[in-house]
XYZ file of N, CA, C and O in Angstrom:
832
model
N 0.848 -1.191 0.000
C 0.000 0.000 0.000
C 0.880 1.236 0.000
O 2.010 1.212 0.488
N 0.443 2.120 -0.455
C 1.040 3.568 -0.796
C 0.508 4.920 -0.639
O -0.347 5.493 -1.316
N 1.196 5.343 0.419
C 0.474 6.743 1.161
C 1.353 7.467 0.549
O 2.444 7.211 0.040
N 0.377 8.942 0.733
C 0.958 10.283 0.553
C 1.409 11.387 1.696
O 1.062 12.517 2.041
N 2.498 10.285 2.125
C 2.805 11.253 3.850
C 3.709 12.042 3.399
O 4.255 11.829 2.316
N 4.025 13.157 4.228
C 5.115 13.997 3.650
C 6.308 13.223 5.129
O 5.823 12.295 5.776
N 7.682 13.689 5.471
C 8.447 13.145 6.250
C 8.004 13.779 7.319
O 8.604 13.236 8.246
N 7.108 14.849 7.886
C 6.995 14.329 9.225
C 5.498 13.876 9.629
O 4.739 14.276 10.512
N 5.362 12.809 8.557
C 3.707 11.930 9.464
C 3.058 12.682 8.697
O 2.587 12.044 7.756
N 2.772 13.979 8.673
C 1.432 14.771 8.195
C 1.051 14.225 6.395
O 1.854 14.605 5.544
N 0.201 13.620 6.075
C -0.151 13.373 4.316
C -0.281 14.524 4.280
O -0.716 15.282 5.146
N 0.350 14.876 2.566
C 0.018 16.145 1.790
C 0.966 17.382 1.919
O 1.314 18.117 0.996
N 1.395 17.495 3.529
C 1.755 18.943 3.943
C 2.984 19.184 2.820
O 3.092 20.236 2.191
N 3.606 18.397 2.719
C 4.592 18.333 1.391
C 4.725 19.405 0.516
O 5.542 20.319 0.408
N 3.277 18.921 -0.345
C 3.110 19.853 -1.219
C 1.599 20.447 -1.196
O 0.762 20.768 -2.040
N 1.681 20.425 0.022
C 0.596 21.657 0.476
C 0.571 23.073 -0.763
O 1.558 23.614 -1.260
N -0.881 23.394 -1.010
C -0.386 25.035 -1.756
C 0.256 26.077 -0.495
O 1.119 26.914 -0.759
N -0.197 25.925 0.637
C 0.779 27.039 1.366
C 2.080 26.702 1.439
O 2.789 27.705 1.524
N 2.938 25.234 1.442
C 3.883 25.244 1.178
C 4.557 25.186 -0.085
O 5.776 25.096 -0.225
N 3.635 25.245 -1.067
C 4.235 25.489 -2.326
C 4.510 27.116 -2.525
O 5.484 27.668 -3.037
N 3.450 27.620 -2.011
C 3.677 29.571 -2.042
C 4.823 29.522 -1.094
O 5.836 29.933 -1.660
N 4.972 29.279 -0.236
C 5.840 29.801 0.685
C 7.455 29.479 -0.177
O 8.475 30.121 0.074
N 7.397 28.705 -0.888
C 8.451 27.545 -1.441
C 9.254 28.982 -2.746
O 10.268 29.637 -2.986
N 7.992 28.739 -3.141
C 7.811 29.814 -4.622
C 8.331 30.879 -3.731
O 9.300 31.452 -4.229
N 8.059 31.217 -2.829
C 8.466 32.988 -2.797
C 10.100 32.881 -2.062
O 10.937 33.745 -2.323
N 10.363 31.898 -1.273
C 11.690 31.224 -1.412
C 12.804 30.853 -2.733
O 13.935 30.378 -2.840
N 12.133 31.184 -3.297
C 13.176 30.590 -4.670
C 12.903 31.608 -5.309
O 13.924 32.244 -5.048
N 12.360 32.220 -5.903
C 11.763 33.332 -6.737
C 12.830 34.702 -6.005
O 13.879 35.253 -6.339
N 12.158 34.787 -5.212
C 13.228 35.489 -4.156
C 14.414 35.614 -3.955
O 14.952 36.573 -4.508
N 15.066 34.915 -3.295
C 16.399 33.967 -3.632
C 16.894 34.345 -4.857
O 17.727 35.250 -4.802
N 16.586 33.855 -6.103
C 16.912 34.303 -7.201
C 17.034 35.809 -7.215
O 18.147 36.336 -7.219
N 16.055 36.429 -7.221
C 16.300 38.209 -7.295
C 17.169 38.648 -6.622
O 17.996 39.447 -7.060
N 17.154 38.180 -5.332
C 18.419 38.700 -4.469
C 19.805 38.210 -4.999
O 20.866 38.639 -4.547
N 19.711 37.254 -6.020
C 21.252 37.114 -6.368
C 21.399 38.016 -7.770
O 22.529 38.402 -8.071
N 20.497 38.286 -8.455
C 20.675 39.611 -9.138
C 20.874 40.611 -8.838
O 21.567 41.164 -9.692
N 20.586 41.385 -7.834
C 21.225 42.341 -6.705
C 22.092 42.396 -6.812
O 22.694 43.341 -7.322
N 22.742 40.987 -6.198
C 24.104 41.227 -5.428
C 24.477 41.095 -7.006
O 24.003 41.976 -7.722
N 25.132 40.270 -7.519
C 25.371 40.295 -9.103
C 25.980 41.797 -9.341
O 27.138 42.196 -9.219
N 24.244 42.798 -9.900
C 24.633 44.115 -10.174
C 25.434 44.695 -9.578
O 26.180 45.412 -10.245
N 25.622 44.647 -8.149
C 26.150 45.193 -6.752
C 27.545 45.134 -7.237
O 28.090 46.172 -7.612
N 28.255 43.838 -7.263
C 29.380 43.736 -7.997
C 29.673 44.174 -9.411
O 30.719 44.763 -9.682
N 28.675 43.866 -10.392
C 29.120 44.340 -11.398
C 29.332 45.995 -11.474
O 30.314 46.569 -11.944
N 28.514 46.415 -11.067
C 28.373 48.118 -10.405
C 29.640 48.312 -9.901
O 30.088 49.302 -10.478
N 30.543 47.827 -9.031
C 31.328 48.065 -8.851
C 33.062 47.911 -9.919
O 34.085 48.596 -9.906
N 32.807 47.147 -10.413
C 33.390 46.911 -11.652
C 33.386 47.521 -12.887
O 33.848 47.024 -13.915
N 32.741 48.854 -12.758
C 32.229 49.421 -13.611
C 31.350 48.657 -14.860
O 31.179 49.291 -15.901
N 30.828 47.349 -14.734
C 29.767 46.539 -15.724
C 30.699 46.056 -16.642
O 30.404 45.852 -17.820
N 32.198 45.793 -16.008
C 32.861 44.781 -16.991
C 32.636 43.567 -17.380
O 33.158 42.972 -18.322
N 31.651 43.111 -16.455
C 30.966 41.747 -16.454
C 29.992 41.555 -17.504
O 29.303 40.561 -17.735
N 30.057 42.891 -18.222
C 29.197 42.785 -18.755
C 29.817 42.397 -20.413
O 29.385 41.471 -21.100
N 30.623 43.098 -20.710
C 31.409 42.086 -21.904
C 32.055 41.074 -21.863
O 32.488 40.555 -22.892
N 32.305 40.458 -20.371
C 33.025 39.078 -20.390
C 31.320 38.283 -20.543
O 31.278 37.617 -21.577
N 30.594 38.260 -20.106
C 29.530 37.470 -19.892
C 28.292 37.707 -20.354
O 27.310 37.012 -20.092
N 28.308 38.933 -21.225
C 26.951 39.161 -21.959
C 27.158 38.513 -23.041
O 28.290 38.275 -23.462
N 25.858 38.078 -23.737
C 25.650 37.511 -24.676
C 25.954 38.331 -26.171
O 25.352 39.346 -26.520
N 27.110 37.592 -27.020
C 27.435 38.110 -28.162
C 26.725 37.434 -29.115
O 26.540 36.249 -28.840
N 26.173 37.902 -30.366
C 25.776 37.239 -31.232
C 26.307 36.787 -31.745
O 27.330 37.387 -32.071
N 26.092 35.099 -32.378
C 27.124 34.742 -33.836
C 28.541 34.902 -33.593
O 29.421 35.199 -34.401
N 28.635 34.627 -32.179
C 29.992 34.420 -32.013
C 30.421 32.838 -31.278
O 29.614 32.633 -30.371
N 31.429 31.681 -31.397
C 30.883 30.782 -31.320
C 31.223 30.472 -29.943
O 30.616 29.568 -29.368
N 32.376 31.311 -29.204
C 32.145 31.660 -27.688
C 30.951 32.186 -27.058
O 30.527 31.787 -25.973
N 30.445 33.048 -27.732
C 28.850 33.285 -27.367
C 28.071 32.433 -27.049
O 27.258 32.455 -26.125
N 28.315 31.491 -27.935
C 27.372 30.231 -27.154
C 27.021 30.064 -25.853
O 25.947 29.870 -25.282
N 28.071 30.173 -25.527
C 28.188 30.032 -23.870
C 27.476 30.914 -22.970
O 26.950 30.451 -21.958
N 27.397 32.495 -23.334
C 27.331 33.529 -22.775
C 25.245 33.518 -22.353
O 24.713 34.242 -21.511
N 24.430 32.355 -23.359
C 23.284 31.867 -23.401
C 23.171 32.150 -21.549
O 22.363 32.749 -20.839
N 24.062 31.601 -21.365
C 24.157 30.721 -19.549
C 24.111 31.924 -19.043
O 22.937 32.268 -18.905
N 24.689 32.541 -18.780
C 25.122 34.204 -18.161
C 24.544 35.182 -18.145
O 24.400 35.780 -17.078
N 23.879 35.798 -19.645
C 23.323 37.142 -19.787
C 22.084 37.465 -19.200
O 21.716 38.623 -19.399
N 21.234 36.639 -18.429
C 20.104 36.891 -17.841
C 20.330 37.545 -16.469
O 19.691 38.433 -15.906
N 21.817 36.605 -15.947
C 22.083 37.573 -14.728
C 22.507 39.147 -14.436
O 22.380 39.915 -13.483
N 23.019 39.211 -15.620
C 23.100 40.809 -15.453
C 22.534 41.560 -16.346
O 21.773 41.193 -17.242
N 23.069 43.104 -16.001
C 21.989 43.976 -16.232
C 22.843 45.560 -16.644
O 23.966 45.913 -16.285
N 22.195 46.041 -17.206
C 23.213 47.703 -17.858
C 23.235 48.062 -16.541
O 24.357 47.841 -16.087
N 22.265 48.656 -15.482
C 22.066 49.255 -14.643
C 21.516 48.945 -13.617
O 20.907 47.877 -13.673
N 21.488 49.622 -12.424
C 20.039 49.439 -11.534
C 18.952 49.457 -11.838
O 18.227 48.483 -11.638
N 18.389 50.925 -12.591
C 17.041 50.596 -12.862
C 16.936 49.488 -14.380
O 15.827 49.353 -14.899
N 17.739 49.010 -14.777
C 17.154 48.109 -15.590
C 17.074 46.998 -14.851
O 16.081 46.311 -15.090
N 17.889 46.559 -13.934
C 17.337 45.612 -12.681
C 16.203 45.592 -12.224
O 15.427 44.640 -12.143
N 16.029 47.059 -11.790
C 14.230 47.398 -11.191
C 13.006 46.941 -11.849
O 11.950 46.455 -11.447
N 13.566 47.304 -13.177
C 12.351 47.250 -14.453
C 11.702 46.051 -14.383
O 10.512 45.770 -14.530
N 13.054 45.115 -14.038
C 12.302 43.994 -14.084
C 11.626 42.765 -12.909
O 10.878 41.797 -13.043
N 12.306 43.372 -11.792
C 11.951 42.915 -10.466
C 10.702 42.090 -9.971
O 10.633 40.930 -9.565
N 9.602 43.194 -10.156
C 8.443 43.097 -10.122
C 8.009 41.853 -10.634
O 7.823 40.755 -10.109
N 7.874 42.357 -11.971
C 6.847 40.845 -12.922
C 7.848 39.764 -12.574
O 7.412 38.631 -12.369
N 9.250 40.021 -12.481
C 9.693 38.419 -12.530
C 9.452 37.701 -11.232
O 9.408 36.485 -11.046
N 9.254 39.004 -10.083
C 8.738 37.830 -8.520
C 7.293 37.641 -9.143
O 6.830 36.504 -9.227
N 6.612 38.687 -9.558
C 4.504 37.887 -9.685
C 4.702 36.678 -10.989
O 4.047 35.658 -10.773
N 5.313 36.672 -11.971
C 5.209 35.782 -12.583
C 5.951 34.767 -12.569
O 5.558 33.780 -13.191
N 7.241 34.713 -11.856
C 7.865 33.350 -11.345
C 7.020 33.020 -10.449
O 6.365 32.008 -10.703
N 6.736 33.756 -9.088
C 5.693 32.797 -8.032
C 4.244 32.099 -8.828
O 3.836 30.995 -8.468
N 3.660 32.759 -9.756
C 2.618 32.354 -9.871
C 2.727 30.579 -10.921
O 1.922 29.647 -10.931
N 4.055 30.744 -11.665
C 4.406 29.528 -12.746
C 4.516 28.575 -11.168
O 3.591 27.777 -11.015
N 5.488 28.627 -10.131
C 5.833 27.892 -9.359
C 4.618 27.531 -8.649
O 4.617 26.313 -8.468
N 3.526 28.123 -8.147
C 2.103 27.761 -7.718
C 1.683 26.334 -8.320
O 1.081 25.497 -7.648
N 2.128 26.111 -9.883
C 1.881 25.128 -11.002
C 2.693 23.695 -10.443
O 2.450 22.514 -10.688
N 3.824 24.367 -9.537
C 4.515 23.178 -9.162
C 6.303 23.148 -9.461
O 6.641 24.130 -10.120
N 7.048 22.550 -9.228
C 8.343 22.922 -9.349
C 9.005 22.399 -10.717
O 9.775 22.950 -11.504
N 8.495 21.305 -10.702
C 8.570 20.644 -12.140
C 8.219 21.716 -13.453
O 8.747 21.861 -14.556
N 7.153 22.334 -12.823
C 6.529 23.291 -14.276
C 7.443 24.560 -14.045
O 7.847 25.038 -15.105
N 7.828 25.161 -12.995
C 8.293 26.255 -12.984
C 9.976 26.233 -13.655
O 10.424 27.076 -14.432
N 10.719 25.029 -13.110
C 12.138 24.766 -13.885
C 11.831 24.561 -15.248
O 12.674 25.210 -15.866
N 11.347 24.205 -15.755
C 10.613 23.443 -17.599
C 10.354 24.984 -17.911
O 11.119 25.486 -18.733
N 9.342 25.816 -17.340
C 9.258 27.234 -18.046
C 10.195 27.697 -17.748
O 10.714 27.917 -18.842
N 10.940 28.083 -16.932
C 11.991 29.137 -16.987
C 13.198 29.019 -17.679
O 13.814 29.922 -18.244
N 13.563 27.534 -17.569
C 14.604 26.626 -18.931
C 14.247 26.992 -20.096
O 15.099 27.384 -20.893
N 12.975 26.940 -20.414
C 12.441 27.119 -21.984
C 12.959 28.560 -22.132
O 14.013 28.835 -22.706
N 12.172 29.414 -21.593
C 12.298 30.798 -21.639
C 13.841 31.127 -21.535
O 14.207 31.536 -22.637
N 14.449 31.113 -21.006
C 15.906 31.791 -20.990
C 17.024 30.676 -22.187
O 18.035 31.078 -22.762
N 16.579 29.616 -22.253
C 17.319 29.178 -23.593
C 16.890 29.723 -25.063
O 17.496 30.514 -25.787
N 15.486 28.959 -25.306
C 15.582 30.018 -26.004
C 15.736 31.572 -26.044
O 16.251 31.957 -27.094
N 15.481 32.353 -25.341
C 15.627 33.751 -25.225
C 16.546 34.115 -26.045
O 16.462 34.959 -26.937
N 17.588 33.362 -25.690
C 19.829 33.479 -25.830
C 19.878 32.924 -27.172
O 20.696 33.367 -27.978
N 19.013 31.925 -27.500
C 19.146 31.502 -28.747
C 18.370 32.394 -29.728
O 18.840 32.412 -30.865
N 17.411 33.045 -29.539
C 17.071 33.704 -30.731
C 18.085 35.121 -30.468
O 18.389 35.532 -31.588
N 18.608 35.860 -29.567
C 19.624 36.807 -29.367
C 20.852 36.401 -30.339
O 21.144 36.944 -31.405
N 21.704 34.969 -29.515
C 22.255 34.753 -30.211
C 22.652 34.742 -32.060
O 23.692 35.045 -32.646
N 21.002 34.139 -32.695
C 20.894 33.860 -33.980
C 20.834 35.147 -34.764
O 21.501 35.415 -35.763
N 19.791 36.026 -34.066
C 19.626 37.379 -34.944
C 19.794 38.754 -34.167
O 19.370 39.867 -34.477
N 20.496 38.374 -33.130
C 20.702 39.607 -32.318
C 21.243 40.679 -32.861
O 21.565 40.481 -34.033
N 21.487 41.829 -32.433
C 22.390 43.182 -33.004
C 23.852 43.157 -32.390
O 24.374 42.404 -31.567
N 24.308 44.226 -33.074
C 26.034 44.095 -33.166
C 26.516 43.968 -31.240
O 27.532 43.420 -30.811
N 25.549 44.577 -30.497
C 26.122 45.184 -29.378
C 25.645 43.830 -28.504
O 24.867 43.010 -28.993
N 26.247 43.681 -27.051
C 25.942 42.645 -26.513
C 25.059 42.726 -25.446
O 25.393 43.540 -24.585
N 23.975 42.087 -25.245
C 22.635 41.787 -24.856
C 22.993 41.117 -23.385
O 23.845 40.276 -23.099
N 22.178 41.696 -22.692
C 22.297 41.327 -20.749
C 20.876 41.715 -20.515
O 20.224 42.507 -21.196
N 20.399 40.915 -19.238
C 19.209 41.686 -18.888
C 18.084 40.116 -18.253
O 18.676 39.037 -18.294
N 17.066 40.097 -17.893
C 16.527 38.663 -17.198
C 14.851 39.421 -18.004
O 13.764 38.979 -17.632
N 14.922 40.323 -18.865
C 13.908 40.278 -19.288
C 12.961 39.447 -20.459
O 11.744 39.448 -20.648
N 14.116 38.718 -21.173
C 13.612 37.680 -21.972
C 13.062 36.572 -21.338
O 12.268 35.852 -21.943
N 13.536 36.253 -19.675
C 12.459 35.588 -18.436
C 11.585 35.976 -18.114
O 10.617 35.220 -18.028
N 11.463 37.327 -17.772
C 9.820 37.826 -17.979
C 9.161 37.458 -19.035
O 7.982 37.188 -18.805
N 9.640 37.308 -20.540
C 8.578 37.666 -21.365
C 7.764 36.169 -21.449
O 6.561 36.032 -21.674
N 8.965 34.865 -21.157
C 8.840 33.973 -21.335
C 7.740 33.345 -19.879
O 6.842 32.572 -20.212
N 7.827 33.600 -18.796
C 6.986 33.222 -17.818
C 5.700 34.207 -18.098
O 4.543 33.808 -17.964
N 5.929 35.098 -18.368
C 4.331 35.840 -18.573
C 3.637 35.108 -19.804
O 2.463 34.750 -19.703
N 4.526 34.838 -21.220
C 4.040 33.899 -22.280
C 3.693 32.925 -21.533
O 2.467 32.873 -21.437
N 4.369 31.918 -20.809
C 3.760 30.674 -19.963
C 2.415 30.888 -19.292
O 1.614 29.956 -19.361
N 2.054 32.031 -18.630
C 0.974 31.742 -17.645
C -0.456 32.479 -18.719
O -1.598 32.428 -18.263
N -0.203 33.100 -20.073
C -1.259 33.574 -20.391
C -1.693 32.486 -21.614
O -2.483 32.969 -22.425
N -1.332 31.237 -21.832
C -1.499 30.121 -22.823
C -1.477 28.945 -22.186
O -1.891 27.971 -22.815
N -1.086 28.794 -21.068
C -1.166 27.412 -20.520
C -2.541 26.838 -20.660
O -2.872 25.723 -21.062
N -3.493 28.148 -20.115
C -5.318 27.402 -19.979
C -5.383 26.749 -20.749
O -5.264 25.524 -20.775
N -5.635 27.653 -21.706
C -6.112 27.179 -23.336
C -5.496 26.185 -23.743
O -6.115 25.652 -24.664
N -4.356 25.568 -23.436
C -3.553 24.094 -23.833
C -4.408 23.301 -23.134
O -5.095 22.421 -23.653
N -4.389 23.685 -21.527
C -5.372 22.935 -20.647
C -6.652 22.784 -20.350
O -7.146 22.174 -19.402
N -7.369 23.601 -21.542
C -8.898 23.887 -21.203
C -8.919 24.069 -19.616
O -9.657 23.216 -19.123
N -8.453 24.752 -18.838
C -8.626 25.049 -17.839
C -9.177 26.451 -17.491
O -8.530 27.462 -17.764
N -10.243 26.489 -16.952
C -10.987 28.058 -16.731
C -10.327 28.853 -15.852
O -10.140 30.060 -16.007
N -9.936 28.128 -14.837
C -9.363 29.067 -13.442
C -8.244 29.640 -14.538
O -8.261 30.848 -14.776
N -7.253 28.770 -15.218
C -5.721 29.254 -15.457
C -6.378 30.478 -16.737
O -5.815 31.536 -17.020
N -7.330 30.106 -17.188
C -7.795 31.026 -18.096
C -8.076 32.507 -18.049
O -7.834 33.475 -18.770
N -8.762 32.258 -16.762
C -9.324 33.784 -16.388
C -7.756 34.199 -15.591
O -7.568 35.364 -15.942
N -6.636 33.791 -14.740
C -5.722 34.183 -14.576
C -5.062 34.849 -15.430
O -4.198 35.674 -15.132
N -5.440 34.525 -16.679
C -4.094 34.747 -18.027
C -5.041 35.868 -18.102
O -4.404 36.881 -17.815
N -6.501 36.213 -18.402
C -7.115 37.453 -19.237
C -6.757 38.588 -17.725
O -6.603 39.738 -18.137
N -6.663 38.530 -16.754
C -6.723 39.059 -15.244
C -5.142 39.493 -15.610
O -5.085 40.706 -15.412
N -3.569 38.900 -16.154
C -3.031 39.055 -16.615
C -2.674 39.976 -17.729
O -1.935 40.949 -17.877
N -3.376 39.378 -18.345
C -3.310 40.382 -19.789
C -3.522 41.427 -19.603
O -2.622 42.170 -19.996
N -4.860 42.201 -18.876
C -5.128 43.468 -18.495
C -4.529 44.015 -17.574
O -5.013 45.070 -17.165
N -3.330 43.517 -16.955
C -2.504 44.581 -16.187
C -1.127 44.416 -17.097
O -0.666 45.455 -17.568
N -0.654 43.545 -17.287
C 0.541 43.739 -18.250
C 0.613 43.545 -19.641
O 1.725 43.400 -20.148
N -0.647 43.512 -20.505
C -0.575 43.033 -22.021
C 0.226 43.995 -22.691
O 0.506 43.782 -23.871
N 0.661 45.074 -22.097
C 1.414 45.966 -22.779
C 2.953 45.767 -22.871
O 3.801 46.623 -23.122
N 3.088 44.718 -22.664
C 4.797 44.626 -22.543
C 4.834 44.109 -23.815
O 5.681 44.498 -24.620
N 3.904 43.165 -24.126
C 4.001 42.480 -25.456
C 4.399 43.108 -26.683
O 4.716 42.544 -27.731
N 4.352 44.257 -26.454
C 4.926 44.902 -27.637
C 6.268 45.536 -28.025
O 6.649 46.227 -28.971
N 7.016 44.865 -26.564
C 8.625 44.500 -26.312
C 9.350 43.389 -27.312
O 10.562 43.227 -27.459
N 8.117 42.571 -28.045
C 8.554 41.644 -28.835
C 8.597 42.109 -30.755
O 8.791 41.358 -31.710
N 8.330 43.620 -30.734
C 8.402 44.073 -32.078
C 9.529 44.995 -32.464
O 9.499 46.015 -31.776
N 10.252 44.978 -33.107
C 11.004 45.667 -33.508
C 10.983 47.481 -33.521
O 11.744 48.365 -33.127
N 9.908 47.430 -34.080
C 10.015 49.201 -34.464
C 9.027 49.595 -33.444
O 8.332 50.606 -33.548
N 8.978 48.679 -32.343
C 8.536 49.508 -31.005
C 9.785 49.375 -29.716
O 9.859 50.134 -28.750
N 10.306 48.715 -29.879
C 11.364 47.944 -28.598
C 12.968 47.911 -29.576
O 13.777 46.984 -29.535
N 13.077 48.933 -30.244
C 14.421 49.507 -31.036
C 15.414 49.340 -29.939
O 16.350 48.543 -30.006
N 15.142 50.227 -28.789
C 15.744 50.601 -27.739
C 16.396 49.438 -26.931
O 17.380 49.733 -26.253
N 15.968 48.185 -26.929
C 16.078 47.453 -25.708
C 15.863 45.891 -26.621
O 15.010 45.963 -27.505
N 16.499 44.658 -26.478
C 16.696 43.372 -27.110
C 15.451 43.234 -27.497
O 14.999 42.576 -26.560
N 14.486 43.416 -28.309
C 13.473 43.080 -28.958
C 13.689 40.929 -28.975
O 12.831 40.068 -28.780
N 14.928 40.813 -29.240
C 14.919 39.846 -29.469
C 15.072 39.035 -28.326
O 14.415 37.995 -28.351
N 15.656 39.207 -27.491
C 15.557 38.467 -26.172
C 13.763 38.449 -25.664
O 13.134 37.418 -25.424
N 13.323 39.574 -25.606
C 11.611 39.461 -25.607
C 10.826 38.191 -26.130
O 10.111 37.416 -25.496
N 11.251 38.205 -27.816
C 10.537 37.186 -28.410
C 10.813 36.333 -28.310
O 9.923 35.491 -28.429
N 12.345 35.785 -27.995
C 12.778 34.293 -27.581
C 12.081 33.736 -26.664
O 11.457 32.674 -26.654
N 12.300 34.885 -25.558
C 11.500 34.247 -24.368
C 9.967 34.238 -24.232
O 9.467 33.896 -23.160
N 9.332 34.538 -25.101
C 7.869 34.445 -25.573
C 7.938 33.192 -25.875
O 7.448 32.340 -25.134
N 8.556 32.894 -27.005
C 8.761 31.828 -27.417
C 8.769 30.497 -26.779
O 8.171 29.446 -27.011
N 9.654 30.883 -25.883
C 9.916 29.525 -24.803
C 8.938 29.107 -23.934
O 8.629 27.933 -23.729
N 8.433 30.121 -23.403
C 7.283 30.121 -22.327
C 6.071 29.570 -22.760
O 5.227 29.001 -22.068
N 6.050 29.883 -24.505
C 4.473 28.848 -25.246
C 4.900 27.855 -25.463
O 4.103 27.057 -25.956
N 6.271 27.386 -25.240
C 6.836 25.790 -25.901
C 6.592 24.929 -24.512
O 6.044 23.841 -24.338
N 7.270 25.928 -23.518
C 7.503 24.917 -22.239
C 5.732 24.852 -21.872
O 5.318 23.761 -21.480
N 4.774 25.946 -21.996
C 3.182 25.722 -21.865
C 2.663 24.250 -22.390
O 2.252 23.310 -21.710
N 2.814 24.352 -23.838
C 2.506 23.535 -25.091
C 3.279 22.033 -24.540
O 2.694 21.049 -24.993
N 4.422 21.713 -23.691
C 5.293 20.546 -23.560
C 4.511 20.243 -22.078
O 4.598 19.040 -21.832
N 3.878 20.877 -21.172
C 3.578 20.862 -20.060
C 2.238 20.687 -19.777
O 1.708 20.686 -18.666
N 1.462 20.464 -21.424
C -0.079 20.688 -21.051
C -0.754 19.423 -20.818
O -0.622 18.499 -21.620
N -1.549 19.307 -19.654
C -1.941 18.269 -19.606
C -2.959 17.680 -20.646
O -2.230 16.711 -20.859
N -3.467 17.569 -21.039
C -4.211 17.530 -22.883
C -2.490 16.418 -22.983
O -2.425 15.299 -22.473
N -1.787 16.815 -23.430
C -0.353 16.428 -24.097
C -0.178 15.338 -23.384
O 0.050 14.229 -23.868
N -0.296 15.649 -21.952
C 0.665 14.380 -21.156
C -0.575 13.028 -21.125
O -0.237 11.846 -21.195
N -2.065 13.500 -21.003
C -2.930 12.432 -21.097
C -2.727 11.838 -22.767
O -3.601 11.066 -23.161
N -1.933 12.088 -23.441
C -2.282 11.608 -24.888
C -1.001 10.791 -24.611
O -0.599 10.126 -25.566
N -0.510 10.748 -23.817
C 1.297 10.027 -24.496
C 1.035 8.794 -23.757
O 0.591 8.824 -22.609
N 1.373 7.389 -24.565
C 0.987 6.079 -23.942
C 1.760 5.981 -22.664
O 2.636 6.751 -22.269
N 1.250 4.811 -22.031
C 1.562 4.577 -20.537
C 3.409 4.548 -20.436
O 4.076 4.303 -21.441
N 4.072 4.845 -19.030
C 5.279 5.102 -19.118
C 5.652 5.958 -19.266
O 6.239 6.458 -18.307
N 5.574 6.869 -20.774
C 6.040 8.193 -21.124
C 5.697 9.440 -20.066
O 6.073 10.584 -20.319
């Protein structure tokens, strides 16, 4: 027989939703605060960190730089800019569970680097906003993969406070700032949705 105890006796408390929020704002958190410190140093370095480890395009050391450029940032307030949505929309992917929240945020920041990488501009690209674009893409398409109403009305409840970023993913509006890191991470966030939907996982034979 097979229970669902967590290790101390209590079933469930495990993955309780209050210990999944509490979990989420632990890690989500955590993370931001190491972008801080990050800038903190790079700030002090005058943002040399930022050409050893920002992402170059079409360069085949660049490759690498995929790994790196989300952690830093031109500035403080481009740190700031992005603070916000990335704690409400990382906690809310992690609500989904930890499994879904590593799968979206993987999606989103690989590709991000990869479409930077492929068609990026001459200058080199830093910043964790192609993770925003990609966890906000995740939480406003998941429903609809999932015919799920609750995640549905989350995403339109969504849309109407931030649908305006989306236009970070066009060129001759977002000149200023990686247009292309935007759309990567759009990108990723409907792949890792689309790879994560349950619709998908009930279709794949037993085992898989």
């Amino acid at each position: 027989m097979v229970t669902d105890a967590s290790p101390s006796g209590r079933p469930g408390t495990e993955d309780s939703p209050g210990t999944r929020a509490r979990t989420g704002l632990l890690v989500v958190g955590s993370f931001v605060v190491l972008l801080y410190l990050i800038e903190i140093l790079n700030t002090a370095l005058f943002h040399s960190l930022n050409r050893t480890f920002g992402l170059r395009p079409r360069s085949l050391d660049g490759i690498l730089d995929i790994l790196t450029f989300p952690l830093l940032h031109s500035s403080l307030a481009h740190l700031m800019s992005n603070t916000l949505p990335l704690i409400i929309f990382g906690f809310l992917v992690f609500l989904a569970g930890r499994r879904v929240f590593i799968t979206a945020l993987a999606a989103s920041w690989l590709a991000s680097g990869l479409v930077v990488w492929l068609i990026g501009g001459a200058s080199v690209t830093v910043g964790a906003s192609g993770l925003v674009f990609g966890l906000f893409s995740f939480l406003l398409v998941r429903g609809f993969f999932n015919r799920n109403w609750w995640q549905i009305a989350l995403s339109v409840v969504l849309f109407m406070a931030y649908g305006g970023i989306l236009f970070g993913v066009l060129p001759t509006v977002a000149s200023f700032v990686s247009w292309q890191a935007h759309l990567g991470g759009a990108i990723g966030g409907v792949a890792a949705a689309l790879l994560l939907s349950t619709r998908r996982q009930q279709a794949l034979p037993p085992g898989r």
